[in-house]
Every structure is written in C-alpha cells, then in structure tokens.
Amino acid sequence: MKITCYGGVGQIGGNKVLLEDGLTRLFFDFGIPFGDRARFFEEYLNPRPGAGLLDVMEMGLLPPLRGIYRSDLVPAGRFWERVERSQHLRPHLRDLERLDGVLVSHAHVDHNGYLSFLDPGIPIYSSAMTGFIAKAMQDSGQTDFERESVYAVPRKESGGVLTTVTSSRSNPAPALQRPYYFPDLADLSAEALDFWRQTPAARPMDAVLPRQAEGIGELPVRFFPVDHSIFGSSACAVETSAGWVVYTGDLRFQGGTAALTRDFIREAARLRPRVLICEGTRLSPEGNAEALFGPSASSGHRRLRTAPFGRLRTAPVTEEQVRANALRAIGGASGLVVADFGPRNIERLRAFLEIARETGRQLVVLDKDAYLLGAMRLVDSGVPGVEEAPNLLVYQDLRATLALWQRDLRDRLASRIVGPSQVQAHLGEFILCFSFWDIKNLIDIDPGEGLYLYSSSEAYSEEQELDLWRLRNWLQHFGLTPRGLPQESTDERGRKVYRTPPGEEGYHASGHATGDEILAMVREINPKTVVPVHTEHPELFVEGLKGSGIEVRLPAYGEALEFG
Ligand SMILES: [Zn+2]
C-alpha cells in the first residue's frame, strides 16, 4: 500500500493524497493549493481558461498524472510531450490510466476545487451535504474553469484556444455531471434529487443521479461526520491490505457539533489504523496559531498562511461565546448593523439569526447565500430557509445584471426581498450580512451611522493589509464603527502584526482544532504511523508525539510512502 501527497505538503490546503493498494487507486481530496497559486497568480493575473491544463500544470498547481484529467482541457500542440520534456514536471510524471474515485472531506475549495480538472467520469465520494453545497456554489458562482467540481462545462479547441462549447437548439452541448456517491443517499427526497439534476443556466445537464457510497474500487470505505466551519464535513477511512487508513479532513472542537469530532476519534481508534493522515493547520512554533481561512477561502485567490500573532495558550473561542459577544455588541448598537462572516458557516448564520430575533432586527443575506441555504435545506431541514425563518430576508442589489438562477430566486422569494431604500428608511431594523467584497452596496444605502461587526478570520497576510485599509476607508466614509476588525500593532518581539484590538476579541471561532488538540487526538487514535498534511509545520508532529510510540512520516511532494 502506497500513499503519495501531491498537495497539502508543508502548506495549508490543496490536499491531494493518492492512495494505491492492489488494483485500487483513489485520492483523498483534490483541492486548490492557494499557497502555491499565490506565488504566481493574483486577482488580475489568473490561469488562462483558454490554455486548459497548461497553466495550472506548468506552474505546479496540478500534478502531472496522465490519464485522470479532462480530455477537453488538453491544450493543442503535443501537450504531454511538453510535460515529458519539462525539467521540473518530468520527475513527477506518471501514467495513472485509471482512478477509482476521490473522497472529498468537505466543500471548501482548497479541498474540492480542482476536481474541476478531473475526467468527468471519475466517481466522487462525499457526504450529501458536501455535494449539495458544492453544487449550489457552482450554480451561483461566476463561470470559472477552476470551480467545476460538480459538473464540467465542455470546451473545444478552435485556433489553439479552448473555449466553452456554445449551447444552442441544434447543439445543446450539455454540462457533464460528475457521478457522486453519498454514504447518506437514502435520506434524499425527490425534491432534492430534482435540484441535483438541474443546471440553473440555459445549458442543459447530462445529469447523473447520486448513488450509494459503499466501497471504492476493491476497498471498504467509512465516513465520519466531524465539526468544522462548514456543514457536511467528514473524516473518512479506507481498509487497505496494510490495515485501515484514516484521513481527518479539517476538523475542530469549538463548534456546536464538537461531539461529532469526539465520536470520530473514538471510532477511528477502534479501527486500530495503520496510518492516520492528519491536518495540522494550527500547529505553529508560536503556539496555536490562527490560520487564514474565512474571507480568503470565499474570495478564492488570496494567499493562505498562518500569521504569527503571539502565543495562544488560552482556551479557544467557541461558537457559543461568539454568539454571546455578538449579541452584546449588536444589542447596544444604534443604526445599521453589518455583520461580516461567511454565511456558508451555517452555525454562525443561525447564531446571527437568533441575535436578530433577540434585538428586534431582520437578518438580510445576499441572493447567493439564499440559494445556498435552499440547497442545504434539501439535505438537512434544520438549516434555516428564507421562506420559513421569520427574520430572514434577501438583499436586492438593484445594480446587478441577473443570471437565470437569480431571476428564479427573486420570483420565488418575492415577498422576502428587501432593497436599499427600505434598509435606508429603517436602518435600526436590519443586520446585513455583507463582507468586504459586498461593501459597495453601502453607496445605495448611505447609512450615516451604525456598526460593522467583523466575525471572520483573525489572521492576515500582507496582501490583506490593503483590503483592511480599504475597508476602514469605506466604514469611515459611511459612518460605520468597526468592531473586531484587526489593526496594525507590534508583537512582543517588536514585529509588525495585525491583531484584534484589546477588548474586541471573541467575535470569531476558528474552523480548526488547536495544535494541542490535534496532538492529543493523534495520541488517542493511536495509529502506527501519522502523515501530517495541511500544515506549515509538519515537523512539530515529531516533537509533539515524542514518547508516544507513534511513527511520524513527513511527506514530500510526489514521493510515495510505502506501508506493509
Ligand atoms: Zn476547511
């Protein structure tokens, strides 16, 4: 049995872990490596869609594995021969011929984004919630060839450029849906399956209904729901000839479903795993560092890295504390309240919905968030829906050109739509769920007074400094007081850092277990070997597990670790 890491090695995100055993070949996750991507690309410098696989492979974002990628994204002109000649790609070039599937832990794009490039026939295994979130995000996102995780929009070559095939009556050119396998398939309603088979665009879909996940290739598979900052997150395990291999995905103990993570640990320990492939986001020489997730993950192309901002040996902030702190801040606010958090984090959204109720306000989300909530509700009726929740409305951006799904949504939710003039007339009655990227809507509202509550990641890269500076300018211009927004300061060694001002902490809970919690978890699961991924400090596993008898094997990109 062999495990080869093609991502998540010494960095946070971009996990692509190949497992090979006998005739079976599978990946754990297939995400976008934001760290590597940011070394070459940024907001206005992106891989060229017309170049297909070329740019992402040449720049090291996609491993050179022949036989698993979309044939319609192979650029003109002897592409694989170029790869064979390339100094830096050749050492990692392999013919895989076949892949039995990809196990996807959750719907954050640093874990599932680059499914986009895989052959649309390759089976994807995930929880139903992860599949539905991914579909809603693809449906409502911009067309982006790095985000086709649920269905592939066909391309064809013309004059050396790959362009999307135009859909017309004579040539419908359907989107090709990927075959998803859910462990919890039985719970899906007919309405849910209807959503699954539709594209919300003019293009038809070659729909593939989800199937029941059992084994993958010749190997038994198990899924374990865990607590993380997005619903549907799972750890998983595969039984190989060398024993069980367990993969944590991303997880934490700070949320309302922390019991799931504890159940997973118990169950995983019972498997007596040969190998544990384990996340280590917050392992840092500085202590339990916070990692850049929140706004970075949703905006996509930003640099992700842990920011050293002092030792954090104190207990981690829980979602429950966030709720209590935000309630206090909003209860004392007059005028408009803007809450900046990722509404994909349904637990946080639910907390703000409760706060809205308790403070006599209405919570207003963007239409893409309403669409996502609708999709998630099809899987879990506990997710608040705009039709049902009395305090939940959808913001109408009057200046946007509407896509088909947006027009549908506005028809369906006509009575639940609120525009800028209503908000302006009753500023004290609303909490708007905007992030930095939606801040331009303030021009239509012109609030004059209010509160901007920052309830998102607490760590910053240099690239985000500029965004923070701009955000402050916007808030000042429109008379909003920031709260919880990080500002420049110096740490105990005199280095410049960005941190939440004293007295304004506790409006955000991390999506990741602390380093100490991770190490305790590994000891409890007690695998023979642990392989650290999704961490900038894999070496801290060696130090942290001294005396435990657990072997730590540090992965190197593209180098197979063998297990007997
Ligand atoms: Zn995640």
Coordinates of C-alpha atoms and ligand atoms in Angstrom, one line a residue:
M1 CA 0.0 0.0 0.0
K2 CA 1.4 3.4 -1.0
I3 CA 0.5 6.9 -0.1
T4 CA 1.7 9.9 -2.2
C5 CA 1.0 13.5 -1.4
Y6 CA 0.5 15.9 -4.4
G7 CA -0.6 18.8 -2.3
G8 CA -1.0 19.9 1.3
V9 CA 2.7 19.2 1.8
G10 CA 4.1 21.9 4.1
Q11 CA 1.2 24.1 3.4
I12 CA -2.4 24.7 4.4
G13 CA -4.8 23.5 1.8
G14 CA -4.6 22.0 -1.7
N15 CA -4.7 18.4 -0.3
K16 CA -4.4 15.7 -3.0
V17 CA -3.4 12.5 -1.3
L18 CA -3.1 9.5 -3.6
L19 CA -3.6 6.0 -2.1
E20 CA -2.8 2.9 -4.1
D21 CA -3.4 -0.6 -3.0
G22 CA -3.6 -3.6 -5.2
L23 CA -5.9 -2.7 -8.1
T24 CA -7.4 0.3 -6.3
R25 CA -6.3 3.8 -6.7
L26 CA -8.0 6.8 -5.0
F27 CA -7.4 10.4 -3.8
F28 CA -8.3 12.0 -0.5
D29 CA -9.4 15.5 -1.6
F30 CA -8.4 17.3 -4.8
G31 CA -8.2 21.0 -3.7
I32 CA -6.8 24.3 -4.9
P33 CA -3.3 24.9 -3.4
F34 CA -3.8 28.6 -2.6
G35 CA -0.3 29.0 -1.2
D36 CA 1.4 27.8 -4.4
R37 CA -1.2 29.6 -6.5
A38 CA -0.5 32.9 -4.8
R39 CA 3.2 32.6 -5.7
F40 CA 2.4 33.2 -9.3
F41 CA -1.2 34.4 -9.6
E42 CA -3.5 37.0 -8.1
E43 CA -6.8 38.7 -8.6
Y44 CA -6.0 40.1 -12.1
L45 CA -3.4 37.5 -13.1
N46 CA -5.1 34.1 -13.4
P47 CA -4.5 30.8 -15.2
R48 CA -5.9 31.3 -18.7
P49 CA -9.1 29.3 -19.3
G50 CA -8.2 29.1 -23.0
A51 CA -5.0 27.2 -22.1
G52 CA -6.8 24.4 -20.2
L53 CA -4.5 22.2 -18.2
L54 CA -1.3 24.0 -19.3
D55 CA -1.0 27.0 -16.9
V56 CA -2.0 25.1 -13.8
M57 CA 0.3 22.2 -14.5
E58 CA 3.3 24.3 -15.7
M59 CA 3.1 26.4 -12.5
G60 CA 2.9 23.3 -10.3
L61 CA -0.7 23.6 -9.1
L62 CA -1.8 20.3 -10.7
P63 CA 0.3 17.2 -10.6
P64 CA 1.4 15.7 -14.0
L65 CA -0.5 12.5 -13.8
R66 CA -1.5 11.3 -17.3
G67 CA -4.9 9.5 -17.6
I68 CA -7.0 11.2 -15.0
Y69 CA -7.8 14.7 -16.5
R70 CA -10.5 16.0 -18.8
S71 CA -9.6 15.4 -22.4
D72 CA -11.4 18.6 -23.5
L73 CA -8.9 20.6 -21.4
V74 CA -5.8 19.2 -23.1
P75 CA -4.4 22.2 -25.0
A76 CA -3.4 22.0 -28.6
G77 CA 0.2 21.2 -29.6
R78 CA 1.6 18.0 -28.1
F79 CA 0.8 18.9 -24.5
W80 CA 2.1 15.7 -22.8
E81 CA 5.3 15.7 -24.9
R82 CA 5.9 19.2 -23.5
V83 CA 5.4 17.8 -19.9
E84 CA 7.8 14.9 -20.7
R85 CA 10.5 17.4 -21.7
S86 CA 9.9 19.8 -18.8
Q87 CA 12.7 19.8 -16.3
H88 CA 10.5 20.3 -13.3
L89 CA 7.5 18.2 -14.3
R90 CA 9.2 15.2 -15.7
P91 CA 10.4 13.8 -12.4
H92 CA 6.8 13.6 -11.2
L93 CA 5.2 12.5 -14.5
R94 CA 3.2 9.3 -14.1
D95 CA 0.7 7.3 -16.1
L96 CA -2.2 6.6 -13.8
E97 CA -4.5 5.3 -16.5
R98 CA -7.4 4.9 -14.1
L99 CA -8.7 6.4 -10.9
D100 CA -11.4 4.6 -8.8
G101 CA -12.5 7.8 -7.2
V102 CA -11.9 10.9 -5.0
L103 CA -13.0 11.0 -1.3
V104 CA -13.9 14.6 -0.6
S105 CA -13.9 15.7 3.0
H106 CA -15.8 19.0 2.7
A107 CA -16.8 21.8 0.3
H108 CA -14.0 24.3 1.0
V109 CA -12.4 24.9 -2.4
D110 CA -8.9 24.2 -1.0
H111 CA -10.2 20.6 -0.7
N112 CA -12.5 20.2 -3.7
G113 CA -11.8 23.0 -6.2
Y114 CA -9.5 21.1 -8.6
L115 CA -12.0 18.3 -9.1
S116 CA -12.7 20.7 -11.9
F117 CA -9.8 19.3 -14.0
L118 CA -10.6 15.6 -13.5
D119 CA -12.2 13.5 -16.1
P120 CA -16.0 13.8 -15.5
G121 CA -16.4 10.1 -15.4
I122 CA -14.4 9.7 -12.2
P123 CA -16.6 8.9 -9.1
I124 CA -16.6 11.4 -6.3
Y125 CA -17.4 10.3 -2.7
S126 CA -18.6 12.8 -0.2
S127 CA -21.5 13.4 2.3
A128 CA -24.7 14.5 0.5
M129 CA -24.3 17.9 2.2
T130 CA -20.9 18.4 0.8
G131 CA -22.2 17.6 -2.7
F132 CA -25.1 19.9 -2.4
I133 CA -23.1 22.8 -1.1
A134 CA -20.6 22.3 -3.9
K135 CA -23.4 22.3 -6.5
A136 CA -25.0 25.4 -5.1
M137 CA -21.7 27.2 -5.2
Q138 CA -21.0 26.2 -8.7
D139 CA -24.6 27.1 -9.8
S140 CA -24.4 30.6 -8.3
G141 CA -20.7 31.4 -8.8
Q142 CA -19.1 33.0 -11.8
T143 CA -18.3 30.6 -14.6
D144 CA -14.8 29.6 -13.6
F145 CA -12.8 26.7 -15.0
E146 CA -11.2 26.2 -11.6
R147 CA -14.6 25.6 -10.0
E148 CA -16.3 22.9 -11.9
S149 CA -16.5 20.4 -9.1
V150 CA -20.0 19.1 -9.7
Y151 CA -20.4 19.4 -13.5
A152 CA -17.9 20.0 -16.3
V153 CA -18.8 22.6 -19.0
P154 CA -17.5 21.2 -22.2
R155 CA -14.7 23.0 -24.1
K156 CA -13.5 22.7 -27.6
E157 CA -10.4 23.9 -29.4
S158 CA -10.5 26.5 -32.0
G159 CA -7.4 28.2 -33.4
G160 CA -5.3 26.9 -30.5
V161 CA -7.7 28.3 -27.8
L162 CA -10.1 26.2 -25.6
T163 CA -13.5 27.8 -25.4
T164 CA -16.8 26.7 -23.9
V165 CA -19.0 25.0 -26.5
T166 CA -21.9 27.2 -27.1
S167 CA -25.2 25.6 -26.3
S168 CA -28.0 26.0 -28.9
R169 CA -31.1 24.1 -30.0
S170 CA -29.2 22.3 -32.8
N171 CA -26.2 21.7 -30.5
P172 CA -27.3 21.5 -26.9
A173 CA -23.7 20.7 -25.6
P174 CA -24.8 19.7 -22.1
A175 CA -22.8 20.1 -19.0
L176 CA -21.4 16.7 -17.8
Q177 CA -22.3 15.9 -14.3
R178 CA -19.8 14.0 -12.2
P179 CA -21.0 10.8 -10.6
Y180 CA -21.3 11.5 -6.8
Y181 CA -21.6 8.7 -4.2
F182 CA -23.1 9.6 -0.9
P183 CA -23.0 7.5 2.3
D184 CA -26.3 9.1 3.3
L185 CA -28.1 8.8 0.0
A186 CA -31.2 7.2 1.4
D187 CA -32.2 10.4 3.2
L188 CA -32.6 12.4 0.0
S189 CA -36.1 13.5 -1.1
A190 CA -37.4 13.6 -4.7
E191 CA -37.2 17.4 -4.5
A192 CA -33.5 17.1 -3.5
L193 CA -32.8 14.9 -6.5
D194 CA -34.6 17.4 -8.8
F195 CA -32.2 20.1 -7.6
W196 CA -29.3 17.8 -8.2
R197 CA -30.1 17.2 -11.8
Q198 CA -30.8 20.8 -12.9
T199 CA -28.4 23.4 -14.1
P200 CA -29.8 26.9 -13.4
A201 CA -28.4 28.2 -16.7
A202 CA -29.7 27.9 -20.3
R203 CA -27.3 24.9 -20.8
P204 CA -28.9 21.5 -20.3
M205 CA -27.2 19.0 -18.0
D206 CA -26.3 15.4 -18.7
A207 CA -27.5 14.5 -15.2
V208 CA -26.1 11.6 -13.2
L209 CA -28.1 10.9 -10.1
P210 CA -26.1 10.3 -6.9
R211 CA -25.5 6.7 -5.9
Q212 CA -25.0 4.9 -2.6
A213 CA -21.4 5.0 -1.4
E214 CA -20.2 1.6 -0.3
G215 CA -16.7 0.5 -1.3
I216 CA -14.3 2.4 -3.5
G217 CA -12.5 0.1 -6.0
E218 CA -12.0 -3.0 -4.0
L219 CA -11.7 -1.3 -0.7
P220 CA -14.3 -0.8 2.1
V221 CA -14.9 2.9 3.0
R222 CA -16.3 4.6 6.0
F223 CA -17.3 8.3 6.6
F224 CA -17.4 10.1 9.9
P225 CA -19.1 13.5 10.2
V226 CA -17.0 16.0 12.1
D227 CA -17.2 19.6 13.4
H228 CA -15.7 22.2 11.1
S229 CA -16.7 25.7 9.9
I230 CA -18.8 24.3 7.0
F231 CA -21.7 21.7 7.3
G232 CA -21.2 18.3 5.8
S233 CA -17.5 18.0 6.8
S234 CA -16.3 14.4 7.2
A235 CA -13.3 12.4 8.1
C236 CA -13.1 9.1 6.2
A237 CA -11.3 5.8 6.3
V238 CA -10.4 3.1 3.8
E239 CA -9.5 -0.5 4.7
T240 CA -6.4 -1.5 2.7
S241 CA -4.2 -4.6 2.6
A242 CA -2.0 -3.0 5.2
G243 CA -4.8 -2.0 7.5
W244 CA -7.1 1.0 7.9
V245 CA -6.0 4.4 6.6
V246 CA -7.9 7.2 8.2
Y247 CA -8.0 10.8 6.8
T248 CA -9.1 13.6 9.1
G249 CA -10.0 16.3 6.6
D250 CA -10.4 19.6 8.5
L251 CA -11.9 19.5 12.0
R252 CA -12.3 21.2 15.3
F253 CA -13.9 21.0 18.8
Q254 CA -15.1 24.6 19.1
G255 CA -18.5 24.3 17.3
G256 CA -21.9 23.2 18.3
T257 CA -21.3 19.7 16.8
A258 CA -18.0 19.1 18.6
A259 CA -19.4 15.8 19.8
L260 CA -19.2 14.5 16.2
T261 CA -15.4 15.1 16.3
R262 CA -15.2 13.2 19.6
D263 CA -17.2 10.3 18.1
F264 CA -14.9 10.2 15.1
I265 CA -11.9 9.9 17.4
R266 CA -13.4 7.0 19.3
E267 CA -14.5 5.2 16.1
A268 CA -11.1 5.8 14.4
A269 CA -9.2 4.5 17.5
R270 CA -11.3 1.3 17.3
L271 CA -10.1 0.7 13.8
R272 CA -6.5 0.5 15.1
P273 CA -5.4 2.3 12.0
R274 CA -2.2 1.6 10.2
V275 CA -2.0 5.2 9.0
L276 CA -3.6 8.5 10.1
I277 CA -3.3 11.3 7.5
C278 CA -3.8 14.3 9.8
E279 CA -4.4 18.0 9.4
G280 CA -2.2 20.4 11.4
T281 CA -3.4 23.9 10.4
R282 CA -2.8 25.5 13.8
L283 CA 0.5 23.7 14.8
S284 CA 2.9 26.6 14.9
P285 CA 6.2 27.4 16.8
E286 CA 4.3 30.4 18.1
G287 CA 1.6 28.2 19.8
N288 CA -1.8 27.6 18.4
A289 CA -1.8 30.0 15.5
E290 CA -4.9 31.0 13.8
A291 CA -4.9 30.3 10.0
L292 CA -6.2 32.4 7.2
F293 CA -9.4 30.9 6.2
G294 CA -12.7 32.9 6.4
P295 CA -12.7 35.6 3.8
S296 CA -9.7 34.2 2.0
A297 CA -11.4 30.9 1.2
S298 CA -14.5 32.6 -0.1
S299 CA -12.8 35.2 -2.2
G300 CA -10.7 32.4 -3.6
H301 CA -7.5 33.7 -4.9
R302 CA -5.9 35.1 -1.8
R303 CA -2.8 33.9 -0.1
L304 CA -3.4 31.5 2.8
R305 CA -0.9 31.3 5.5
T306 CA -0.7 31.2 9.3
A307 CA 0.1 34.5 10.7
P308 CA 2.2 34.5 13.9
F309 CA 0.3 36.7 16.2
G310 CA 1.5 35.8 19.6
R311 CA 1.2 32.8 21.7
L312 CA -2.3 31.5 22.2
R313 CA -2.2 29.1 25.0
T314 CA -5.6 30.3 26.2
A315 CA -8.7 28.2 25.6
P316 CA -10.0 28.5 22.0
V317 CA -13.1 30.8 21.4
T318 CA -16.2 28.7 20.9
E319 CA -19.2 29.4 18.6
E320 CA -21.3 29.8 21.7
Q321 CA -19.0 32.6 23.0
V322 CA -19.1 34.3 19.6
R323 CA -22.9 34.3 19.8
A324 CA -22.9 35.9 23.3
N325 CA -20.3 38.5 22.4
A326 CA -22.1 39.5 19.1
L327 CA -25.4 39.7 20.9
R328 CA -24.0 42.2 23.4
A329 CA -22.4 44.3 20.7
I330 CA -25.5 44.4 18.4
G331 CA -27.8 44.9 21.4
G332 CA -26.0 48.1 22.2
A333 CA -25.8 49.4 18.6
S334 CA -28.0 52.1 17.0
G335 CA -28.5 52.5 13.3
L336 CA -27.4 49.9 10.7
V337 CA -25.5 46.7 11.7
V338 CA -23.3 45.0 9.1
A339 CA -22.1 41.5 10.1
D340 CA -19.1 40.2 8.2
F341 CA -18.9 36.4 8.4
G342 CA -19.2 33.6 5.8
P343 CA -22.9 32.7 5.6
R344 CA -21.8 29.2 4.4
N345 CA -20.9 28.8 8.0
I346 CA -24.5 27.9 8.9
E347 CA -23.8 27.6 12.6
R348 CA -22.7 31.2 12.6
L349 CA -25.6 32.3 10.5
R350 CA -28.0 30.6 12.8
A351 CA -26.4 32.4 15.7
F352 CA -26.9 35.8 14.0
L353 CA -30.5 34.9 13.1
E354 CA -31.1 34.3 16.8
I355 CA -29.4 37.6 17.6
A356 CA -31.6 39.4 15.1
R357 CA -34.7 38.0 16.8
E358 CA -33.5 39.0 20.2
T359 CA -32.6 42.5 19.1
G360 CA -35.7 43.1 17.0
R361 CA -33.9 43.1 13.7
Q362 CA -34.1 41.3 10.4
L363 CA -31.1 39.3 9.1
V364 CA -30.5 40.1 5.4
V365 CA -28.4 37.8 3.3
L366 CA -27.2 38.0 -0.4
D367 CA -29.1 36.1 -3.0
K368 CA -26.2 33.6 -3.5
D369 CA -26.4 32.8 0.2
A370 CA -30.2 32.4 0.0
Y371 CA -29.7 30.0 -2.9
L372 CA -27.1 28.0 -0.9
L373 CA -29.4 27.9 2.1
G374 CA -32.2 26.5 -0.1
A375 CA -29.8 23.7 -1.4
M376 CA -28.6 22.9 2.1
R377 CA -32.2 22.7 3.4
L378 CA -32.9 19.9 0.9
V379 CA -30.4 17.8 2.8
D380 CA -30.9 19.0 6.3
S381 CA -34.3 20.5 7.3
G382 CA -32.5 22.1 10.3
V383 CA -30.9 24.7 8.0
P384 CA -32.9 27.9 8.1
G385 CA -34.7 28.7 4.9
V386 CA -35.6 32.1 3.7
E387 CA -39.3 31.0 3.1
E388 CA -39.6 29.7 6.7
A389 CA -37.5 31.8 9.0
P390 CA -39.4 34.8 10.0
N391 CA -36.4 37.1 10.5
L392 CA -34.5 36.2 7.3
L393 CA -34.7 38.4 4.1
V394 CA -32.7 38.6 0.8
Y395 CA -30.9 41.7 -0.2
Q396 CA -31.8 43.1 -3.6
D397 CA -28.8 44.6 -5.3
L398 CA -30.5 46.9 -7.8
R399 CA -27.5 47.4 -10.0
A400 CA -26.7 43.8 -10.8
T401 CA -27.4 42.1 -14.1
L402 CA -29.3 39.0 -13.1
A403 CA -28.4 35.4 -14.0
L404 CA -31.2 33.0 -14.6
W405 CA -30.9 31.5 -11.1
Q406 CA -31.2 35.0 -9.6
R407 CA -34.3 35.8 -11.5
D408 CA -35.9 32.4 -10.4
L409 CA -34.9 33.1 -6.8
R410 CA -36.4 36.6 -6.8
D411 CA -39.7 35.3 -8.3
R412 CA -39.8 32.5 -5.7
L413 CA -39.0 34.7 -2.8
A414 CA -40.7 37.9 -4.0
S415 CA -42.2 38.7 -0.5
R416 CA -38.8 38.2 1.2
I417 CA -36.8 40.7 -0.8
V418 CA -35.5 44.0 0.7
G419 CA -33.8 46.7 -1.3
P420 CA -31.5 49.6 -0.3
S421 CA -34.3 52.2 0.1
Q422 CA -36.2 50.1 2.7
V423 CA -33.0 49.5 4.6
Q424 CA -32.2 53.2 4.5
A425 CA -35.7 54.1 5.8
H426 CA -35.4 51.7 8.8
L427 CA -31.7 51.4 9.5
G428 CA -32.2 50.1 13.0
E429 CA -34.2 47.2 11.9
F430 CA -31.6 45.3 9.9
I431 CA -28.4 43.2 10.2
L432 CA -26.9 43.0 6.7
C433 CA -24.6 40.0 6.0
F434 CA -22.0 41.7 3.9
S435 CA -18.3 41.0 3.6
F436 CA -15.6 43.4 2.3
W437 CA -16.5 42.2 -1.2
D438 CA -20.1 43.5 -0.9
I439 CA -19.2 46.8 0.7
K440 CA -20.0 48.8 -2.4
N441 CA -23.7 48.3 -1.6
L442 CA -23.3 50.9 1.1
I443 CA -23.3 53.5 -1.7
D444 CA -27.0 52.8 -2.3
I445 CA -27.9 52.7 1.4
D446 CA -25.7 55.6 2.7
P447 CA -26.3 54.6 6.4
G448 CA -24.6 57.6 8.2
E449 CA -24.3 55.6 11.4
G450 CA -24.0 52.1 12.6
L451 CA -21.8 49.1 13.5
Y452 CA -19.6 46.9 11.3
L453 CA -19.1 43.7 13.3
Y454 CA -16.2 41.6 12.0
S455 CA -16.8 38.0 12.7
S456 CA -14.2 36.4 10.5
S457 CA -10.7 35.0 10.4
E458 CA -8.3 36.8 12.9
A459 CA -5.1 36.4 10.9
Y460 CA -3.8 38.4 8.0
S461 CA -1.3 38.1 5.2
E462 CA 0.4 41.2 3.7
E463 CA -2.0 41.1 0.8
Q464 CA -4.9 41.5 3.1
E465 CA -3.4 44.6 4.7
L466 CA -4.5 46.6 1.8
D467 CA -8.1 45.2 1.9
L468 CA -8.3 46.1 5.6
W469 CA -7.1 49.7 4.9
R470 CA -9.7 50.0 2.1
L471 CA -12.4 48.5 4.4
R472 CA -11.6 51.1 7.1
N473 CA -11.9 53.9 4.5
W474 CA -15.3 52.7 3.4
L475 CA -16.6 52.4 7.0
Q476 CA -15.3 55.9 7.8
H477 CA -16.9 57.3 4.7
F478 CA -20.3 55.9 5.6
G479 CA -20.1 56.5 9.4
L480 CA -19.9 52.9 10.5
T481 CA -17.9 52.0 13.6
P482 CA -15.8 48.9 13.1
R483 CA -15.7 46.3 15.9
G484 CA -13.5 43.2 16.0
L485 CA -11.6 44.4 12.9
P486 CA -7.8 43.7 13.2
Q487 CA -5.4 46.6 13.3
E488 CA -1.7 47.1 13.0
S489 CA 0.3 46.6 16.1
T490 CA 3.6 45.0 17.2
D491 CA 4.2 41.7 19.0
E492 CA 6.4 41.1 22.0
R493 CA 9.4 40.8 19.7
G494 CA 8.6 44.1 18.0
R495 CA 7.5 42.7 14.7
K496 CA 4.6 44.2 12.9
V497 CA 1.4 42.1 13.2
Y498 CA -2.3 42.6 12.6
R499 CA -4.5 41.7 15.6
T500 CA -7.9 42.3 17.0
P501 CA -7.7 45.4 19.3
P502 CA -7.8 44.6 23.0
G503 CA -11.4 44.3 24.3
E504 CA -12.7 43.5 20.9
E505 CA -11.8 39.8 20.8
G506 CA -14.2 36.9 20.7
Y507 CA -16.2 37.6 17.6
H508 CA -14.8 34.7 15.7
A509 CA -14.2 31.0 16.4
S510 CA -11.6 29.1 14.3
G511 CA -12.6 26.3 12.0
H512 CA -9.6 24.2 13.2
A513 CA -8.6 22.4 16.3
T514 CA -5.6 23.9 18.1
G515 CA -2.2 22.3 17.8
D516 CA -2.5 20.8 21.3
E517 CA -5.9 19.3 20.5
I518 CA -4.6 17.8 17.3
L519 CA -1.7 16.1 19.1
A520 CA -4.0 14.8 21.8
M521 CA -6.3 13.4 19.1
V522 CA -3.4 11.6 17.3
R523 CA -2.4 10.0 20.6
E524 CA -5.9 8.9 21.3
I525 CA -6.5 7.4 17.8
N526 CA -3.0 5.9 18.2
P527 CA -2.2 4.8 14.6
K528 CA 1.0 3.1 13.9
T529 CA 2.0 6.0 11.6
V530 CA 0.8 9.5 11.2
V531 CA 1.3 11.5 8.0
P532 CA 0.9 15.3 8.6
V533 CA -0.7 17.3 5.8
H534 CA -2.5 20.7 5.6
T535 CA 0.2 22.3 7.9
E536 CA 3.1 24.6 7.5
H537 CA 4.9 22.8 10.4
P538 CA 4.7 19.0 9.9
E539 CA 8.0 18.7 11.9
L540 CA 6.1 19.8 15.0
F541 CA 4.3 16.4 14.9
V542 CA 7.6 14.7 15.5
E543 CA 8.3 16.9 18.5
G544 CA 4.8 16.8 19.8
L545 CA 4.4 13.0 19.6
K546 CA 7.7 12.1 21.2
G547 CA 7.4 9.1 23.5
S548 CA 4.0 8.1 22.1
G549 CA 5.4 5.2 20.1
I550 CA 3.6 6.7 17.0
E551 CA 5.8 6.9 14.0
V552 CA 5.7 10.3 12.1
R553 CA 6.4 10.2 8.4
L554 CA 6.8 13.5 6.7
P555 CA 5.5 13.5 3.2
A556 CA 7.5 15.0 0.3
Y557 CA 5.7 16.1 -2.9
G558 CA 5.2 13.3 -5.3
E559 CA 7.2 10.7 -3.2
A560 CA 5.5 7.5 -2.3
L561 CA 5.4 6.4 1.3
E562 CA 5.1 2.6 1.4
F563 CA 3.3 0.7 4.1
G564 CA 3.3 -3.1 4.7
Ligands
ZN1 ZN -11.8 23.6 5.5

